[in-house]
CSV table of C-alpha atoms and ligand atoms in Angstrom, one decimal:
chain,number,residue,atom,x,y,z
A,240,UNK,CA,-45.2,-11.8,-7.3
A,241,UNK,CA,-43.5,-14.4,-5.2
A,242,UNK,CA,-41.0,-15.1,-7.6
A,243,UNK,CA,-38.9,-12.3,-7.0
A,244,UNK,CA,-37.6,-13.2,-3.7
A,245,UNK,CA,-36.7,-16.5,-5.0
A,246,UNK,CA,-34.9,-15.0,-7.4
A,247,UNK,CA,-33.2,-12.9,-4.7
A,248,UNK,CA,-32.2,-15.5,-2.7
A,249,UNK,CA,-30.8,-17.6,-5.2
A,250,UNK,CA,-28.5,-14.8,-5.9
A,251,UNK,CA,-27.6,-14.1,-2.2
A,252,UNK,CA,-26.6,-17.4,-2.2
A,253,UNK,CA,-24.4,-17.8,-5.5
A,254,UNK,CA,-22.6,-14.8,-4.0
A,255,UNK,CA,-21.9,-16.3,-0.7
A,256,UNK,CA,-20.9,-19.4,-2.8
A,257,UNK,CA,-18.7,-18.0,-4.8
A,258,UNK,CA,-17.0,-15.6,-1.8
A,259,UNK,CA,-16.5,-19.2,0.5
A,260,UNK,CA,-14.7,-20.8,-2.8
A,261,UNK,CA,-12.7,-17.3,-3.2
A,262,UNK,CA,-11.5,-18.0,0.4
A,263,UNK,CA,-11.2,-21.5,0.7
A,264,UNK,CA,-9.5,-22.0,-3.2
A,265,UNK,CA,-8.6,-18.3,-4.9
A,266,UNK,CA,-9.3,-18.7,-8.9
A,267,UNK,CA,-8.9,-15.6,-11.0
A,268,UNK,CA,-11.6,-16.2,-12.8
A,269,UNK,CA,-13.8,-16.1,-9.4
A,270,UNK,CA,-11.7,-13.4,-8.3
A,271,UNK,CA,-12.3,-11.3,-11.8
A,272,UNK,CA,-16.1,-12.1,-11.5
A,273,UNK,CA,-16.3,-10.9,-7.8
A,274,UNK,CA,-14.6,-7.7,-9.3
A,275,UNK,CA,-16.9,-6.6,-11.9
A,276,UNK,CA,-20.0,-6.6,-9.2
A,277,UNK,CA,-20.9,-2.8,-9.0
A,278,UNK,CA,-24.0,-2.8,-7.6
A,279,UNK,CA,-23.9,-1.5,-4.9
A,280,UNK,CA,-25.6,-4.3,-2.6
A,281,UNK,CA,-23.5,-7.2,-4.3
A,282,UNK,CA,-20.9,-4.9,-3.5
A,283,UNK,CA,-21.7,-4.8,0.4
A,284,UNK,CA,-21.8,-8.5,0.8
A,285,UNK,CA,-18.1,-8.7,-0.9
A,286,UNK,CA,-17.1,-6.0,1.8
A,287,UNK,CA,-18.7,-8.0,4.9
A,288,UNK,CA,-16.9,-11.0,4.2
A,289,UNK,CA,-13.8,-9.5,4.0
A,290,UNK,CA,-14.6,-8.0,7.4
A,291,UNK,CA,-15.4,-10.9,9.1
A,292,UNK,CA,-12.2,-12.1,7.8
A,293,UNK,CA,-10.3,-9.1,8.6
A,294,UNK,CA,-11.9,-9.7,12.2
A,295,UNK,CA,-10.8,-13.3,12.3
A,296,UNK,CA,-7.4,-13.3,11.2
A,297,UNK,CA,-5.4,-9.9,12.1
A,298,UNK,CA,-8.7,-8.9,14.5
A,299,UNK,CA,-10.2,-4.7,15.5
A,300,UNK,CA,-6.6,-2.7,15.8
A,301,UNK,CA,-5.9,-0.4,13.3
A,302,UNK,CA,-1.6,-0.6,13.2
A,303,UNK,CA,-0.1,3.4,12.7
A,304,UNK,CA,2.9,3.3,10.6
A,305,UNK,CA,4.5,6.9,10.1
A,306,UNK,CA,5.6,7.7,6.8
A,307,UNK,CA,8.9,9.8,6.3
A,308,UNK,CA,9.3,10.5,2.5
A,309,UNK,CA,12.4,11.6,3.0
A,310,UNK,CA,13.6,12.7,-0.9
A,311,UNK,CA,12.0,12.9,-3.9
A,312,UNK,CA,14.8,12.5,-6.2
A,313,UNK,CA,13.9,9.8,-9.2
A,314,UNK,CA,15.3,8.2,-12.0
A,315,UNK,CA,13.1,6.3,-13.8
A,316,UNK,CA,10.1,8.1,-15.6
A,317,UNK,CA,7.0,5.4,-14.7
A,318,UNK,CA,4.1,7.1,-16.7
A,319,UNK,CA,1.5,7.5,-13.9
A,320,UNK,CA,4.3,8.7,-11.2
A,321,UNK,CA,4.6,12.6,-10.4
A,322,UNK,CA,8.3,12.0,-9.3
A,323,UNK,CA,8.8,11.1,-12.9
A,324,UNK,CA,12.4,12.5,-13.9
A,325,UNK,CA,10.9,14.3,-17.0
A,326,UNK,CA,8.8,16.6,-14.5
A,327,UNK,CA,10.9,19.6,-14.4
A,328,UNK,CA,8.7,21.7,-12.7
A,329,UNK,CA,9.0,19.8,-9.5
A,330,UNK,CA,11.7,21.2,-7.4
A,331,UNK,CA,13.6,18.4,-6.0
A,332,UNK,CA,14.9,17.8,-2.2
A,333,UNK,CA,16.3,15.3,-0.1
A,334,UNK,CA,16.3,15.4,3.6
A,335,UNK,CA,19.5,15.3,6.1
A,336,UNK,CA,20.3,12.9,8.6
A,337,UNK,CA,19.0,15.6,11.3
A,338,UNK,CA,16.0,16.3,9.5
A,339,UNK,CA,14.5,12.5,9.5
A,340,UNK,CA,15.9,11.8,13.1
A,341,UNK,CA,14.0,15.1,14.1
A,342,UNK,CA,10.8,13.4,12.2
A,343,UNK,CA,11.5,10.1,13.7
A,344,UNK,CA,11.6,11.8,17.6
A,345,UNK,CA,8.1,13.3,16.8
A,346,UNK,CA,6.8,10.2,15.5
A,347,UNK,CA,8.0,8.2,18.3
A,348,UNK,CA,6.6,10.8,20.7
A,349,UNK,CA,3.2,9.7,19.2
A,350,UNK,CA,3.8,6.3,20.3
A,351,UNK,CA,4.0,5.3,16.8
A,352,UNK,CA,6.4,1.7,16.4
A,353,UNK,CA,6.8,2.0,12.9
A,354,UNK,CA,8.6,4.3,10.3
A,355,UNK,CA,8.3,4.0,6.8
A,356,UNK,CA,11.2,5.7,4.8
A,357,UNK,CA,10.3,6.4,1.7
A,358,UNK,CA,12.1,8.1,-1.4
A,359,UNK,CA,11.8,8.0,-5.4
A,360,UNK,CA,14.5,5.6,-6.8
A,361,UNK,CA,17.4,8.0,-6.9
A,362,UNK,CA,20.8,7.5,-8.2
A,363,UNK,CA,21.8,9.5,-5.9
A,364,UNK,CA,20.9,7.7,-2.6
A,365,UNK,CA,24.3,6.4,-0.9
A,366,UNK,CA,23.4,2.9,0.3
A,367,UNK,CA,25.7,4.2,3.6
A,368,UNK,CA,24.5,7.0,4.3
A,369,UNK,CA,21.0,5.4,4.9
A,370,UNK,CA,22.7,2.5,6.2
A,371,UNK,CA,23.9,5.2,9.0
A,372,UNK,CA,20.1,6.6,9.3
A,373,UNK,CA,18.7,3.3,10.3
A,374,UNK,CA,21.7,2.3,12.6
A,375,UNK,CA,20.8,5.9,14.0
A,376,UNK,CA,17.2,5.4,14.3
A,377,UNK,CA,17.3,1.9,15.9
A,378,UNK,CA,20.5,3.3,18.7
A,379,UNK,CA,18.2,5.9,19.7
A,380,UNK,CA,14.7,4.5,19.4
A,381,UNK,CA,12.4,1.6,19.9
A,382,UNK,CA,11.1,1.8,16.6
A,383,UNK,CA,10.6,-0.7,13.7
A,384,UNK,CA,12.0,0.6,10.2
A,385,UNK,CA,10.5,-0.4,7.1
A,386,UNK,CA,11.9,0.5,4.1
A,387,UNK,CA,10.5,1.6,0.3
A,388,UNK,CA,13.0,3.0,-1.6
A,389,UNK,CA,13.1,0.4,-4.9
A,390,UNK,CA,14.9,-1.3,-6.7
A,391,UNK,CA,18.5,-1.8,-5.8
A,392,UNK,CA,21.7,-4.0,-6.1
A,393,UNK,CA,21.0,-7.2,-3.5
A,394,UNK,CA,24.3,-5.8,-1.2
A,395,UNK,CA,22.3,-2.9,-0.4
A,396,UNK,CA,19.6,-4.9,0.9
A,397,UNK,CA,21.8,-6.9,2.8
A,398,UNK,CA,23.7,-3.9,4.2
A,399,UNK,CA,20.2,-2.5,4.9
A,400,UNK,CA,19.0,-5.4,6.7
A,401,UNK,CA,21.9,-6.0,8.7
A,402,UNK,CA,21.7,-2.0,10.1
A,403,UNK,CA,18.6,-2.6,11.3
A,404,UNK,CA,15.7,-2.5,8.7
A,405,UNK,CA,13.0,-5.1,9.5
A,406,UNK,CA,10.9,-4.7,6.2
A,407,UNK,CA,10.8,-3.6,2.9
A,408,UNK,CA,7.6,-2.5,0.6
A,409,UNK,CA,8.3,-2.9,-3.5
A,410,UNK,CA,4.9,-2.9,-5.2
A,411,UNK,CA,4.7,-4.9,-8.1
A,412,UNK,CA,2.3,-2.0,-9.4
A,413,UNK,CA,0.8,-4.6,-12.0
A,414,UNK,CA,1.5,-8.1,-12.6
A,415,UNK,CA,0.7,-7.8,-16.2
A,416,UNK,CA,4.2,-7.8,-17.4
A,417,UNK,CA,3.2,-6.1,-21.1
A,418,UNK,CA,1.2,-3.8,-18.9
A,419,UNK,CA,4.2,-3.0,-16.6
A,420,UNK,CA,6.3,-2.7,-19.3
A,421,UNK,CA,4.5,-0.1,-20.9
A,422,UNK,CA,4.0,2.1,-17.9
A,423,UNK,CA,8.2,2.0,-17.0
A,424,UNK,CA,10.4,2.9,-19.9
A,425,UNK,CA,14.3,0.7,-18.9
A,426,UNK,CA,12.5,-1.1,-16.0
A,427,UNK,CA,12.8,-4.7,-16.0
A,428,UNK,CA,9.7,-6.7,-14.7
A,429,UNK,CA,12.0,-9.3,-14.3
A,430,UNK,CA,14.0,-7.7,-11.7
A,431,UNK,CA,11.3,-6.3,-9.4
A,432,UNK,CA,10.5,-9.9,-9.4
A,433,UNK,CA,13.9,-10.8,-8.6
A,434,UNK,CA,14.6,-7.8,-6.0
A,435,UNK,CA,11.4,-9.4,-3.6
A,436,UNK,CA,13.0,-12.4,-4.1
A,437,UNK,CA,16.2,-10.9,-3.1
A,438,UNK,CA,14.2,-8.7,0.0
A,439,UNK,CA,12.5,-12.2,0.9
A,440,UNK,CA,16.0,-14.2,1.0
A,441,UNK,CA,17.3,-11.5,3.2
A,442,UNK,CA,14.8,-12.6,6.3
A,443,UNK,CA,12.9,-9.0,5.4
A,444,UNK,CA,9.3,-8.5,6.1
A,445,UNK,CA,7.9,-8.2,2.7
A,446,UNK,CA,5.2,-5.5,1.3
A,447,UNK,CA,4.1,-5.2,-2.1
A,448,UNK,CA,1.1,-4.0,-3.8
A,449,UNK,CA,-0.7,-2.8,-7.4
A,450,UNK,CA,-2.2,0.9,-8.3
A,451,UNK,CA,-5.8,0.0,-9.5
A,452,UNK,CA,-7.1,2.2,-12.8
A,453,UNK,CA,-4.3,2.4,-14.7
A,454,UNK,CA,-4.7,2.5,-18.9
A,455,UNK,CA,-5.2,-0.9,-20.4
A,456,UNK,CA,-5.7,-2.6,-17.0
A,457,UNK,CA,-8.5,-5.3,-16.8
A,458,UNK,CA,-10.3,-6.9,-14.4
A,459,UNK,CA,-8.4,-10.0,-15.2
A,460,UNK,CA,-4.9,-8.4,-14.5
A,461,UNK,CA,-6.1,-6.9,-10.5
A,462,UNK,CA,-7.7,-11.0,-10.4
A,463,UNK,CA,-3.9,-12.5,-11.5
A,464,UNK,CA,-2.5,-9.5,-9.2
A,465,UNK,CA,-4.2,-10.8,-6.0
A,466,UNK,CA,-3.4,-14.6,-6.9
A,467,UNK,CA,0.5,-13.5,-7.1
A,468,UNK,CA,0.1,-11.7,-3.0
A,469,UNK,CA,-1.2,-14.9,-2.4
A,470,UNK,CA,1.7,-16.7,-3.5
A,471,UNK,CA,4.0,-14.7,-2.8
A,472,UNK,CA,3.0,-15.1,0.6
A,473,UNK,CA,3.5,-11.4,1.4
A,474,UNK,CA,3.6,-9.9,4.9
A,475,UNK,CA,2.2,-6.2,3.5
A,476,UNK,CA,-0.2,-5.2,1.1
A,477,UNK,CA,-0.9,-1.5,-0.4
A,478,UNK,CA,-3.5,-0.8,-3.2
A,479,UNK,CA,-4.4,2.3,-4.0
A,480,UNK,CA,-6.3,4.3,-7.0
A,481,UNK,CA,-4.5,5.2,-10.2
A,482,UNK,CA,-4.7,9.1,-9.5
A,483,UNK,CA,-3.7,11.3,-12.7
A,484,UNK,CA,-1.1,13.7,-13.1
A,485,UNK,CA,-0.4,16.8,-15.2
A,486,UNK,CA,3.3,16.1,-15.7
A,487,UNK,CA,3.4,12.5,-16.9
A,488,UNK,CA,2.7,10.5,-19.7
A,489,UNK,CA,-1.2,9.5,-18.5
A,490,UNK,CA,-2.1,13.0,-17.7
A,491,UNK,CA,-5.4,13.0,-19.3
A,492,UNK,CA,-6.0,8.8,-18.3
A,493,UNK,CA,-9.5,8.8,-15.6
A,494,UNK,CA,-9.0,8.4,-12.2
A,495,UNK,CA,-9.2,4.6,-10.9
A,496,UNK,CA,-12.4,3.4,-10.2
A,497,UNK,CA,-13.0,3.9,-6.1
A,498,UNK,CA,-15.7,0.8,-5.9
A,499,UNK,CA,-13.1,-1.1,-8.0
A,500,UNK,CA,-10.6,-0.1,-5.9
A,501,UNK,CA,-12.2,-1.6,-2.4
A,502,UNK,CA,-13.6,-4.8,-4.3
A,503,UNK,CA,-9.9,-5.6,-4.9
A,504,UNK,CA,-8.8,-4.5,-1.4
A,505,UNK,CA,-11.5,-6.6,0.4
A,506,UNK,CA,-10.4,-10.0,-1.7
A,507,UNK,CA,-7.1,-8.9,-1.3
A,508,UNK,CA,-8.4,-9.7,2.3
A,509,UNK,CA,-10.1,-12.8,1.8
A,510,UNK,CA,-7.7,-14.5,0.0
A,511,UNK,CA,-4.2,-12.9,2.0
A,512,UNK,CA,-6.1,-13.2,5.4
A,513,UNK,CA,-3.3,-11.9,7.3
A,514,UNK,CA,-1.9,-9.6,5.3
A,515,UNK,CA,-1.3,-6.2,7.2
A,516,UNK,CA,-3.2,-3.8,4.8
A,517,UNK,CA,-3.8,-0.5,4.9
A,518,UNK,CA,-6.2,2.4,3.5
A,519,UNK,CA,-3.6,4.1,1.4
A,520,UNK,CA,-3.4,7.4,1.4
A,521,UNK,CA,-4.0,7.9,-2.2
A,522,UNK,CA,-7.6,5.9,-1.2
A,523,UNK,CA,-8.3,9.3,1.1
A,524,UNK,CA,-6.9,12.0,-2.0
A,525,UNK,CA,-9.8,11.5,-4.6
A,526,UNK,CA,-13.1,13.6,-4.4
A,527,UNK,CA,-13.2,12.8,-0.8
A,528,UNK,CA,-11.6,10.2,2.0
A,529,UNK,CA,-12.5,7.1,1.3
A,530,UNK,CA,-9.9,5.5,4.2
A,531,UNK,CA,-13.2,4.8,6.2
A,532,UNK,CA,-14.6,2.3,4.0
A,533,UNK,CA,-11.1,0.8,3.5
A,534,UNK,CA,-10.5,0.1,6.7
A,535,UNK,CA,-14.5,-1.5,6.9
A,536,UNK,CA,-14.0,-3.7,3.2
A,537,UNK,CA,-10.9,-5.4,5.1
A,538,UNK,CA,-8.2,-2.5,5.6
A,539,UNK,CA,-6.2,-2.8,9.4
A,540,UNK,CA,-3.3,-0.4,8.9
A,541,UNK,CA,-3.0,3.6,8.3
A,542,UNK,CA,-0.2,5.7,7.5
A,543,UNK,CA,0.1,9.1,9.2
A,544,UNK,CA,2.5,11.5,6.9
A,545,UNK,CA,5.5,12.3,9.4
A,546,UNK,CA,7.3,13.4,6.8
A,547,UNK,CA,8.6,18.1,7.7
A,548,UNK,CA,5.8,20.4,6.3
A,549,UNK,CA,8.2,22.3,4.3
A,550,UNK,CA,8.5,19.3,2.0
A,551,UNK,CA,5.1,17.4,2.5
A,552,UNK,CA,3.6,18.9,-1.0
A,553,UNK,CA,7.1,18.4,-2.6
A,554,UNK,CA,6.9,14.6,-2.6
A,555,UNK,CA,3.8,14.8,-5.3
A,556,UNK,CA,3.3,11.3,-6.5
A,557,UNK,CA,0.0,12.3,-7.5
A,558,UNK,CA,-2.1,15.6,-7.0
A,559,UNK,CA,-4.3,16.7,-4.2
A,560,UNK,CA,-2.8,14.3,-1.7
A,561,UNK,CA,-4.6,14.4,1.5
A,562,UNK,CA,-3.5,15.9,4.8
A,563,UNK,CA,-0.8,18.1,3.6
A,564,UNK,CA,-1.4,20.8,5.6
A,565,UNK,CA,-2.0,19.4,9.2
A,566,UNK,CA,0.9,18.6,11.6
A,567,UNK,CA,1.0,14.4,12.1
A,568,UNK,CA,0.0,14.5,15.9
A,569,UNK,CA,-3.4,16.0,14.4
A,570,UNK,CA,-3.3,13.1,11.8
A,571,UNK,CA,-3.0,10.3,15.0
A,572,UNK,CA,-5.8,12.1,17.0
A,573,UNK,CA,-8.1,12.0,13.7
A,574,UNK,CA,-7.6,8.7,12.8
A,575,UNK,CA,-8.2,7.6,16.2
A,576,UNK,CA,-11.3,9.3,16.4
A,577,UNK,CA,-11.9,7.6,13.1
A,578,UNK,CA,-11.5,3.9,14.2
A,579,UNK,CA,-13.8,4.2,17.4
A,580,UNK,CA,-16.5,5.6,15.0
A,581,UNK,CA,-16.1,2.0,13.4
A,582,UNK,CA,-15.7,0.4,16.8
A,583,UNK,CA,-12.1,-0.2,16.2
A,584,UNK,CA,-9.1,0.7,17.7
A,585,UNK,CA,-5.7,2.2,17.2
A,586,UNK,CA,-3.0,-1.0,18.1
A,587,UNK,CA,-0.2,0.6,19.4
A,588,UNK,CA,2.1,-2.1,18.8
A,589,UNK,CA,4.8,-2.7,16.1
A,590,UNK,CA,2.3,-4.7,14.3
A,591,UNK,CA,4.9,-7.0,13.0
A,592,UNK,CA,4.6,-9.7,10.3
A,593,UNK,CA,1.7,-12.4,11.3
A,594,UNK,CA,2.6,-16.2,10.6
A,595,UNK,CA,1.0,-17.5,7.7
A,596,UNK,CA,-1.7,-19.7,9.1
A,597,UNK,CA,-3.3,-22.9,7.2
A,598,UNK,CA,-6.7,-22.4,9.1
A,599,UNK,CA,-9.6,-22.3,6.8
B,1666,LIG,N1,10.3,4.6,-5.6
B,1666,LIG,C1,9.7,3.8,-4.6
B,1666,LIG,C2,8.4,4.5,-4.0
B,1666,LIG,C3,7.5,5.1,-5.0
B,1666,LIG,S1,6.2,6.1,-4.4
B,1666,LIG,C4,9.4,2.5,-5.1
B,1666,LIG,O1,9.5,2.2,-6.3
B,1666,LIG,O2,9.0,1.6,-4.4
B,1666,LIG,C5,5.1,4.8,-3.7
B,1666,LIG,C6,4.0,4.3,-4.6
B,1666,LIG,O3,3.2,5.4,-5.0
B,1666,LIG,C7,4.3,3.6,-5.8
B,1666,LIG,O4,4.8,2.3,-5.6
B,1666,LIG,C8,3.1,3.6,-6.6
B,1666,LIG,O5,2.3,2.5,-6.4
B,1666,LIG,C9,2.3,4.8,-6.0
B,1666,LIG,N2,2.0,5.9,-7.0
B,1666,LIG,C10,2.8,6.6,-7.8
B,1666,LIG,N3,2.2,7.4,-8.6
B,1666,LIG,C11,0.8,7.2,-8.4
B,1666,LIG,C12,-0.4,7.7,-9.0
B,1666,LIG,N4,-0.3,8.6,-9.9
B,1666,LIG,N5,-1.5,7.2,-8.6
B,1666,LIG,C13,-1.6,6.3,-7.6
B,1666,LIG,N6,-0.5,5.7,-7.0
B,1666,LIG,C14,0.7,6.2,-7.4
């Protein structure tokens, strides 16, 4: 009868072990062990650390960046992505220069400090024009700009940077390079690796990320994925659920797991520490929002959509997206309501990169 407890506590304490040697000296194969523990109290303790690590390093603001996806145009065909060029039944847009600035004033008027302007990687996509929207944004507002449009020739970047754009997200989506290269038919892993490098040269604030479910993905990849943030030393993290859809190539593929999903999320935390992370969108568009428990397992950023309601549902990455029909003020007031019901609040600051510190 009194073994049990023993037992328990022996356990308890491999676990807290194993969490301090995750923080103090990340090894994937800790990291891969930490991620197979579903049950559900194992799971808790991985989700408390990375809180009190979360608390430590970037502390209880929740950052608001505003997201403005401003075209949907693609050209590559990545085999989990909606905005895959084979999709033909997605009617296509791109947004004018008035359009986003009229985004961008209503953001701003939320007190937001931050837009992100997103778009599929289109051909199409004059590195001037956008040039001229972030010169525009940054004459007439106090805003940070953060870019995520892909992959692109290194002059754009610099042309970018030097009109204004403080940072730049390019998710590495998986750093299992077979893996990536079957999932994005003519993409090169070697040049996503060598446009960060490119972004990071440039003085950029750097984001990147992985999508967590995808086919033939183990435990081991998400492990060598969260080693590589780490040494990448990046300033942004997104990780998000694979979500399927019809019109692409894993259409009938599960959903990524949502436990998985967090585990990886909070030792993103504990081994990035001050990482500005958020609970992705695509976290809150599975069976229900699971943002909550992101922003608890080690999460401090969220993304209000910004981008016109007309074109909101157009910019399917995946299906069943969340928020699509309310207007983004109601999105602020929600998520602030959110964060005090977590005793946490809504930092209304830029929320710009944190210096990487050495203190354990
Ligand atoms: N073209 C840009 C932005 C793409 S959309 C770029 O390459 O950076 C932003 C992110 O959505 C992608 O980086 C990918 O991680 C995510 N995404 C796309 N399809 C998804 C899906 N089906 N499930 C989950 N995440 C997805």
């Amino acid at each position: 009868m009194a073994f049990w407890p023993i037992v328990i506590v022996k356990m308890r304490e491999k676990l807290e072990n194993i969490l301090e040697k995750v923080y103090l000296k990340p090894e994937q194969a800790d990291i891969a062990y930490l991620l197979s523990l579903d049950d559900s109290r194992q799971q808790e303790e991985i989700f408390v650390f990375a809180d009190k690590v979360r608390k430590k390093f970037v502390g209880d603001g929740i950052l608001l960046r505003g997201i403005i996806e401003f075209s949907n145009h693609c050209r590559n065909s990545c085999f989990y992505c909606g905005l895959n060029k084979n999709n033909r039944k997605l009617q296509r847009y791109r947004l004018t220069q008035e359009e986003i600035l009229r985004s961008v004033k209503f953001l701003a008027e939320q007190k937001i400090k931050t837009v992100v302007l997103q778009s599929g990687e289109e051909d199409g996509l004059d590195s001037f024009w956008l040039a001229e929207v972030i010169s525009r944004i940054k004459r007439e507002f106090d805003l940070a700009i953060t870019l995520c449009v892909g992959e692109r020739p290194q002059d754009d970047y610099k042309l970018w940077k030097n009109s204004g754009a403080d940072r730049y997200l390019l998710k590495i989506e998986t750093t299992n390079e077979k893996l990536y290269t079957s999932l994005h038919p003519q993409m090169s892993f070697a040049n996503r690796l060598k446009c960060l490098k490119g972004l990071c040269d440039l003085g950029f604030q750097v984001g990147s990320g992985n999508i967590i479910g995808l086919k033939n993905q183990t435990l081991a990849d998400i492990a060598q994925d969260i080693i590589f943030f780490k040494s990448q030393d990046l300033d942004m993290i997104g990780i998000g659920p694979f979500i399927p859809h019809s019109q692409t190539e894993l259409s009938g593929h599960g959903h990524g797991d949502v436990g998985l999903t967090l585990r990886t999320l909070a030792l993103t935390r504990i081994v990035c520490r001050n990482a500005h992370i958020p609970a992705t969108t695509a976290l809150a568009s599975l069976n229900k929002d699971y943002r909550l428990q992101g922003l608890r397992a080690g999460a401090n950023v969220l993304m209000p959509n910004f981008t016109p309601m007309d074109y909101k549902e157009l910019y399917e990455i995946y299906p069943g997206k969340k928020c699509l029909t309310e207007f983004a003020d109601t999105c602020v007031s929600c998520m602030a309501q959110k964060a005090t019901a977590i005793n946490r609040y809504i930092d209304y600051s830029r929320g710009d990169a944190l210096e990487k510190k050495v203190e354990v």
